[in-house]
PDB file of C-alpha atoms in Angstrom:
ATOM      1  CA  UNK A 247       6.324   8.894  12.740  1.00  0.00           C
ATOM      2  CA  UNK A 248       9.768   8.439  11.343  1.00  0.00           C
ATOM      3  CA  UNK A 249      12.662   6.078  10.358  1.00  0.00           C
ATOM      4  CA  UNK A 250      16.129   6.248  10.218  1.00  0.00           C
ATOM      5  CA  UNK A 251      18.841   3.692   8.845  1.00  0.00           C
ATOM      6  CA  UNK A 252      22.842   4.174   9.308  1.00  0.00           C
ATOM      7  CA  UNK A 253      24.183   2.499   6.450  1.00  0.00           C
ATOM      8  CA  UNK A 254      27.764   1.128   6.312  1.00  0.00           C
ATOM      9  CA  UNK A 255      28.447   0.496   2.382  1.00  0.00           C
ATOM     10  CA  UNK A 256      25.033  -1.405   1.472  1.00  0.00           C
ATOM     11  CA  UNK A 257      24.411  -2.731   5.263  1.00  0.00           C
ATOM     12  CA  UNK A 258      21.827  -1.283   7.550  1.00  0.00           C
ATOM     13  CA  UNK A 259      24.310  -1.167  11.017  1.00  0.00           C
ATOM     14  CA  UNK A 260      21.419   0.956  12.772  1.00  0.00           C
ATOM     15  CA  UNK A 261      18.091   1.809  12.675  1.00  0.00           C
ATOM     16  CA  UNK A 262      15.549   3.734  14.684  1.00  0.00           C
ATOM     17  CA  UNK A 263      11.654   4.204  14.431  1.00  0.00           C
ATOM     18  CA  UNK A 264      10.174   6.411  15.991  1.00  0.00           C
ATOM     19  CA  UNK A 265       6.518   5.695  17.014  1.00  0.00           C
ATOM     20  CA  UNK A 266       2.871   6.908  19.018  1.00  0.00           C
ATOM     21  CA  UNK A 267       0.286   5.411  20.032  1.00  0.00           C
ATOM     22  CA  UNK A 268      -2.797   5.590  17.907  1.00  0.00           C
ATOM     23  CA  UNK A 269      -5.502   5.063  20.274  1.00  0.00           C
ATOM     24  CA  UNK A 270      -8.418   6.179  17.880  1.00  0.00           C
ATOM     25  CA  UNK A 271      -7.095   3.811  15.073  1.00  0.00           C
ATOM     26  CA  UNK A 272      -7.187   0.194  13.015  1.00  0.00           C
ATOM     27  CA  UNK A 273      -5.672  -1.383  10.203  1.00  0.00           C
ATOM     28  CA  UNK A 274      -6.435  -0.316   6.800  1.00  0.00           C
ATOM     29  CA  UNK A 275      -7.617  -3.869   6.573  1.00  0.00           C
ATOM     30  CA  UNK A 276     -10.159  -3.838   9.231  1.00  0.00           C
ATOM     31  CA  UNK A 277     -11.170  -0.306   8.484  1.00  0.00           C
ATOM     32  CA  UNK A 278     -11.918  -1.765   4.780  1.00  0.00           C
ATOM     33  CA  UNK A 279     -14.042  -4.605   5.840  1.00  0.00           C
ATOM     34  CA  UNK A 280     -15.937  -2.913   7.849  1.00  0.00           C
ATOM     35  CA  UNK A 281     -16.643   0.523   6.079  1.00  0.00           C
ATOM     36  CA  UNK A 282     -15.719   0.889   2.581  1.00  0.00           C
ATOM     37  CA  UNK A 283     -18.326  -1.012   0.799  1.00  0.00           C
ATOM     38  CA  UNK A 284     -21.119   1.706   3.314  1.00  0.00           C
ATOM     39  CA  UNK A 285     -19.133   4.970   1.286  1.00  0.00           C
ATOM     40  CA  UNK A 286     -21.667   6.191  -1.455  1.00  0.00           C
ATOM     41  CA  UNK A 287     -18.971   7.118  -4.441  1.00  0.00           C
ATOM     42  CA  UNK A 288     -18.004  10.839  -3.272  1.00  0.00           C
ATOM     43  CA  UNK A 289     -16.518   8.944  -0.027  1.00  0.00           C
ATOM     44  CA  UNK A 290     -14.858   6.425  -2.150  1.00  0.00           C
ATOM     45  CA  UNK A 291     -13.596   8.879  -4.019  1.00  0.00           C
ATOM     46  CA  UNK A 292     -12.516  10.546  -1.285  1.00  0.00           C
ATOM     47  CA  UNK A 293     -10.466   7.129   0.257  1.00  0.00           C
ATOM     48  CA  UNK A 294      -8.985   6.684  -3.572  1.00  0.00           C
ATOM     49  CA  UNK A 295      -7.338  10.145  -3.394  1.00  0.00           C
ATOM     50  CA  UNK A 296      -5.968  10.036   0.262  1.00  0.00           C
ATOM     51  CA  UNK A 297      -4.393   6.509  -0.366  1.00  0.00           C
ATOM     52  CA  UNK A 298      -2.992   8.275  -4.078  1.00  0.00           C
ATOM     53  CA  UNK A 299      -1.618  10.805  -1.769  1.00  0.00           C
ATOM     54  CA  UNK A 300      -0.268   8.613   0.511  1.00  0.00           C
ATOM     55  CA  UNK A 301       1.863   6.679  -2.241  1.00  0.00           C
ATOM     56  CA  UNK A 302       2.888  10.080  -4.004  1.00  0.00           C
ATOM     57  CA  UNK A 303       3.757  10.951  -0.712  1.00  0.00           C
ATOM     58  CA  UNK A 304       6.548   8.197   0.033  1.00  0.00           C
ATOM     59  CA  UNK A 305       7.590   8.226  -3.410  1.00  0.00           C
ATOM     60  CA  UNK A 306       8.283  12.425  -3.239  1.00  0.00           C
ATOM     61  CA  UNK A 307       9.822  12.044  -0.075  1.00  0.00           C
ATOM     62  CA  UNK A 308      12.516   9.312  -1.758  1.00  0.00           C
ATOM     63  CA  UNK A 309      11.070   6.950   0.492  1.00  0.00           C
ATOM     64  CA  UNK A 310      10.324   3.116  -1.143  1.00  0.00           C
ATOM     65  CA  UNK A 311       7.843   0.902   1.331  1.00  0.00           C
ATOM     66  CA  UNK A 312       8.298  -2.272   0.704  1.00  0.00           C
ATOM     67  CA  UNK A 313       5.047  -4.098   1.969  1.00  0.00           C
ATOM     68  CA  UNK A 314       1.909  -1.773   0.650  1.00  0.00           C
ATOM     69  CA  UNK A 315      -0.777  -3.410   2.230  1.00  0.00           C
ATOM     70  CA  UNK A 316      -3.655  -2.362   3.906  1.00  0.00           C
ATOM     71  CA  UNK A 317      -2.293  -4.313   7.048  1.00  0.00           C
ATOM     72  CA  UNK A 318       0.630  -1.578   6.872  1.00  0.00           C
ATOM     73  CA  UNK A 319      -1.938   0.913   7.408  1.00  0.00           C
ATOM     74  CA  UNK A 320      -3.226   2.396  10.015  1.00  0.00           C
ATOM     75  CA  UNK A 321      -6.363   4.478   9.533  1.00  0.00           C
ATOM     76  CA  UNK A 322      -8.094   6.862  11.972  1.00  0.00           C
ATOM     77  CA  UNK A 323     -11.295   8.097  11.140  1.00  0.00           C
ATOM     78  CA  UNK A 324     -11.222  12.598  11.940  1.00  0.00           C
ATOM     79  CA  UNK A 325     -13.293  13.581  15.183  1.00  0.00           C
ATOM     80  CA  UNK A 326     -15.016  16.555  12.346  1.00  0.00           C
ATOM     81  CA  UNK A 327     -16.231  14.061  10.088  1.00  0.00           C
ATOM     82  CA  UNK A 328     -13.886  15.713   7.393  1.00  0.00           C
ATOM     83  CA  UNK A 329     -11.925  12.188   6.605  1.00  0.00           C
ATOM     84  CA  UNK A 330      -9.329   9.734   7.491  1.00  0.00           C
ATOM     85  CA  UNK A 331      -5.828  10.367   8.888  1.00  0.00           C
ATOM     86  CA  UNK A 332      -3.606   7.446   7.286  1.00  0.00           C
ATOM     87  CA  UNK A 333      -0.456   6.257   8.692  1.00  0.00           C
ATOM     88  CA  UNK A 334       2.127   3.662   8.141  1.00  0.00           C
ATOM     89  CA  UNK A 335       3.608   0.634   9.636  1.00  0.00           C
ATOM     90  CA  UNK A 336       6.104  -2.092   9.211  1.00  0.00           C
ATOM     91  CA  UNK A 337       8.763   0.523   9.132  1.00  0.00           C
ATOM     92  CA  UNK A 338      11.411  -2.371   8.762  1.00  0.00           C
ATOM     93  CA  UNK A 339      10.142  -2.032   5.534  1.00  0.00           C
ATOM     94  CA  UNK A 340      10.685   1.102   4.573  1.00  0.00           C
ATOM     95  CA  UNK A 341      14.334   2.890   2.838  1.00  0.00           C
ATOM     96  CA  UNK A 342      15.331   5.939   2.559  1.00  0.00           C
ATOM     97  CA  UNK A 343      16.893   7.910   0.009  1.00  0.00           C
ATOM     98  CA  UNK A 344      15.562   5.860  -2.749  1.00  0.00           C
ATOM     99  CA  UNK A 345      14.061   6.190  -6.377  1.00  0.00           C
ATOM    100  CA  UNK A 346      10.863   4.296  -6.974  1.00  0.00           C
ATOM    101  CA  UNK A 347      11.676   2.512  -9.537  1.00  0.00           C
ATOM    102  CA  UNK A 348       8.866   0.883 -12.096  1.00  0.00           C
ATOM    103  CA  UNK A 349       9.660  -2.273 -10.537  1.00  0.00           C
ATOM    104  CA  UNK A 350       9.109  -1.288  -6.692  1.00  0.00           C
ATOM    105  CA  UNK A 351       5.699   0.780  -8.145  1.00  0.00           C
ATOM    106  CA  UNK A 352       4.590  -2.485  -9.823  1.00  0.00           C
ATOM    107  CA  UNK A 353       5.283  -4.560  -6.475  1.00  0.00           C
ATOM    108  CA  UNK A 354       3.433  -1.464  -4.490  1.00  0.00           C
ATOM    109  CA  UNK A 355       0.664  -1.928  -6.513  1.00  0.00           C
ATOM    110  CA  UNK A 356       0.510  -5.764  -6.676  1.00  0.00           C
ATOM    111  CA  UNK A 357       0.459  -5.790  -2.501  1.00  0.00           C
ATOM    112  CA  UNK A 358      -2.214  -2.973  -2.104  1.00  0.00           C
ATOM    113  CA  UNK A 359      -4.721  -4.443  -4.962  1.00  0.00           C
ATOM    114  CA  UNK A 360      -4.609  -8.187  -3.150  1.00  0.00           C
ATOM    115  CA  UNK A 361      -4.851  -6.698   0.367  1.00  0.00           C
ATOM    116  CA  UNK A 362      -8.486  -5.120  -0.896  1.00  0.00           C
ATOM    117  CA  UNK A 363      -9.914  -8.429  -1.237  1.00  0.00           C
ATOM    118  CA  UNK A 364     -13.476  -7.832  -3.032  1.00  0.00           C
ATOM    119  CA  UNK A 365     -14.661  -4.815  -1.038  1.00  0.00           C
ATOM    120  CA  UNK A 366     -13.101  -3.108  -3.991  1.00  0.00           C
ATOM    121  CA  UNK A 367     -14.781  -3.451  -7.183  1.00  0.00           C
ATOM    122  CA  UNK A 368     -12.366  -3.490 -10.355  1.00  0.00           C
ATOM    123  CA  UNK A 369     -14.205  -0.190 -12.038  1.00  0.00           C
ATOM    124  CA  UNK A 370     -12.630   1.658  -8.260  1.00  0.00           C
ATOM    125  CA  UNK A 371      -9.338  -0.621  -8.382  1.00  0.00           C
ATOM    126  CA  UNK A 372      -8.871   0.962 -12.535  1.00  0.00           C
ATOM    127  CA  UNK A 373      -9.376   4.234 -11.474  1.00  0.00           C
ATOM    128  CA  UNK A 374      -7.229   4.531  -8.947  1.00  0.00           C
ATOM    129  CA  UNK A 375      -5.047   3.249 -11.422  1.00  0.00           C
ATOM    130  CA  UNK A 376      -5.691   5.914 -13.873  1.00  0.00           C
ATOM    131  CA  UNK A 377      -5.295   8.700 -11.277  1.00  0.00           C
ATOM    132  CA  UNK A 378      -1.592   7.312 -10.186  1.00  0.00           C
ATOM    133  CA  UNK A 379      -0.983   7.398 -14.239  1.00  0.00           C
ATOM    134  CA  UNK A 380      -0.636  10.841 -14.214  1.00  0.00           C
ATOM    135  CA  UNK A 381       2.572  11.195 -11.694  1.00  0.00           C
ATOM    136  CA  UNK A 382       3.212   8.124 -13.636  1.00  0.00           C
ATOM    137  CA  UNK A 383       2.339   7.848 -17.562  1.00  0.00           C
ATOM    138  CA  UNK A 384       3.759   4.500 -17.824  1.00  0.00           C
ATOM    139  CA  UNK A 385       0.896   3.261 -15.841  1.00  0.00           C
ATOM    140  CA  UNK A 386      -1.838   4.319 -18.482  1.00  0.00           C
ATOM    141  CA  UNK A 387      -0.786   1.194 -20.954  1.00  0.00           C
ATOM    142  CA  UNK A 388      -3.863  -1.128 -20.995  1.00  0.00           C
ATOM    143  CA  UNK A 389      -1.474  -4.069 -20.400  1.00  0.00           C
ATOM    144  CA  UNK A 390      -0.272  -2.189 -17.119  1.00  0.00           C
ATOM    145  CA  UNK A 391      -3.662  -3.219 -15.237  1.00  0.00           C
ATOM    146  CA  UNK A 392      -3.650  -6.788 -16.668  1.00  0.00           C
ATOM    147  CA  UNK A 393      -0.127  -7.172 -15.409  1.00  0.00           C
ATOM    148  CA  UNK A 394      -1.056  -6.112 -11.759  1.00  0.00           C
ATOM    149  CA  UNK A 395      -4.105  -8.366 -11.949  1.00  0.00           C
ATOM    150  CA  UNK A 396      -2.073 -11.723 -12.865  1.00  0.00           C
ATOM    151  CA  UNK A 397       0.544 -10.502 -10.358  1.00  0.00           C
ATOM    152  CA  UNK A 398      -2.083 -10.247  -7.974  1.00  0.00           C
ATOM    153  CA  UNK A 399      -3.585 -13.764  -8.492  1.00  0.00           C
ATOM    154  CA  UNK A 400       0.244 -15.326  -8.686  1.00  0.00           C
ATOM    155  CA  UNK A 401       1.264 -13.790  -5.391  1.00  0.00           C
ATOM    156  CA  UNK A 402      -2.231 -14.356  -3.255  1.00  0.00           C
ATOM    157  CA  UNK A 403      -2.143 -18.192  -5.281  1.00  0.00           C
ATOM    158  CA  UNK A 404       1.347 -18.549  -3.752  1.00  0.00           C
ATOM    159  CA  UNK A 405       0.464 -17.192  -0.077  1.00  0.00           C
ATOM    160  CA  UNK A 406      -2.825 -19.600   0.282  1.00  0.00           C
ATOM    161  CA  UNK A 407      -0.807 -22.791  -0.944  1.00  0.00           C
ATOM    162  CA  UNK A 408       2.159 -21.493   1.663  1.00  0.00           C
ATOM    163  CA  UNK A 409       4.870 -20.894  -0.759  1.00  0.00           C
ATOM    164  CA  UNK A 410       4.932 -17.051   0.462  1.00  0.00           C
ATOM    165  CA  UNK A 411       4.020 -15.819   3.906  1.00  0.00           C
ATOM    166  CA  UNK A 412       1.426 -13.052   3.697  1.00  0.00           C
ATOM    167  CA  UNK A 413       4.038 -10.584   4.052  1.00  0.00           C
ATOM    168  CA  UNK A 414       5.413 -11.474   0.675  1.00  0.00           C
ATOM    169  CA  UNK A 415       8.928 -12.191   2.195  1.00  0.00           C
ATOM    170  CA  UNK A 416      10.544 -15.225   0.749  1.00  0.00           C
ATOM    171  CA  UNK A 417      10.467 -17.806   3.516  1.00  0.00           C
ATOM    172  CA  UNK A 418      14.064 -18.552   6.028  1.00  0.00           C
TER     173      UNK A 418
END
C-alpha cells in the first residue's frame, strides 16, 4: 500500500512498506497463464488499459518501479465481475520523487513485454505500445518497438544462460 525511503545525501538510511494481505489474489504471472489467452478482445482490451493505467499511474505519482514484471503484480479479479484490482510488489524496488526518464520507460517496458511470455500476441503487445505513445510521443517511432523487442530477447537470452537472475539485478 505504500513506501517510504529516508534518504541521507544519495543513501537510503530507512525505509518502510507498508503492506495487506491479499487473500483473493495471484501474480500477474499466474493470473496471465491461466486467463488471458480465455478474454475475447473487449476483455483484453480491458487488461491493456488497466495495466496503461497502472504505469501512468507510478509515473504521475513521481514514482519509478524498477522491476515491471508481471511477477511484481498482484492481480485480484472484482467480486461484480466489473474487472481486476492490480497491485504492486517488490517495493524495494520502487523510488520516490523521481522523473521517469526515457531510459527507466524503456527498461519498464523491456521487463513487462518478456514477463508476458507468448500469451500475448505481438498485434496486443504494439498496441499497448501505441496507447502509452500518447502520454509519451517518443514511443510512436517505428524503431521504438524493434528496440524493446531485441531488448527483450538480450535480457530473457541472458537470464536462461544465467548471466542475469530473473529479477534483472546484476549478480553479487
Amino acid at each position: 500500500l505504500g513506501y517510504v525511503e529516508v534518504r541521507r545525501g544519495h543513501l537510503p538510511v530507512t525505509s518502510y512498506a507498508v503492506a495487506r494481505f491479499a487473500a483473493g489474489a495471484e501474480s500477474g504471472f499466474r493470473w496471465a497463464r491461466r486467463s488471458y489467452r480465455n478474454l475475447d478482445a473487449p476483455g483484453r482490451d480491458a487488461v491493456r488499459r488497466e495495466v496503461l493505467a497502472l504505469l501512468r499511474a507510478l509515473a504521475a505519482q513521481g514514482i519509478y518501479h524498477a522491476d515491471t514484471k508481471l511477477t511484481n503484480l498482484l492481480v485480484e479479479e472484482r467480486a461484480d465481475g466489473s474487472g481486476r484490482h492490480w497491485q504492486w510488489t517488490d517495493l524495494e524496488c520502487v523510488e520516490a520523487g523521481v522523473r521517469l526518464t526515457r531510459r527507466r520507460l524503456l527498461r519498464n517496458l523491456v521487463q513487462l513485454n518478456g514477463s508476458l511470455r507468448h500469451w500475448v500476441p505481438v498485434e496486443e503487445r504494439r498496441a499497448f505500445l501505441a496507447a502509452l505513445a500518447r502520454s509519451y510521443p517518443w514511443l510512436a517511432a517505428p524503431s521504438v518497438a524493434a528496440d524493446i523487442e531485441r531488448r527483450t530477447r538480450q535480457r530473457l537470452a541472458r537470464e536462461l544462460d544465467g548471466r542475469t537472475p530473473p529479477d534483472g539485478r546484476p549478480p553479487s
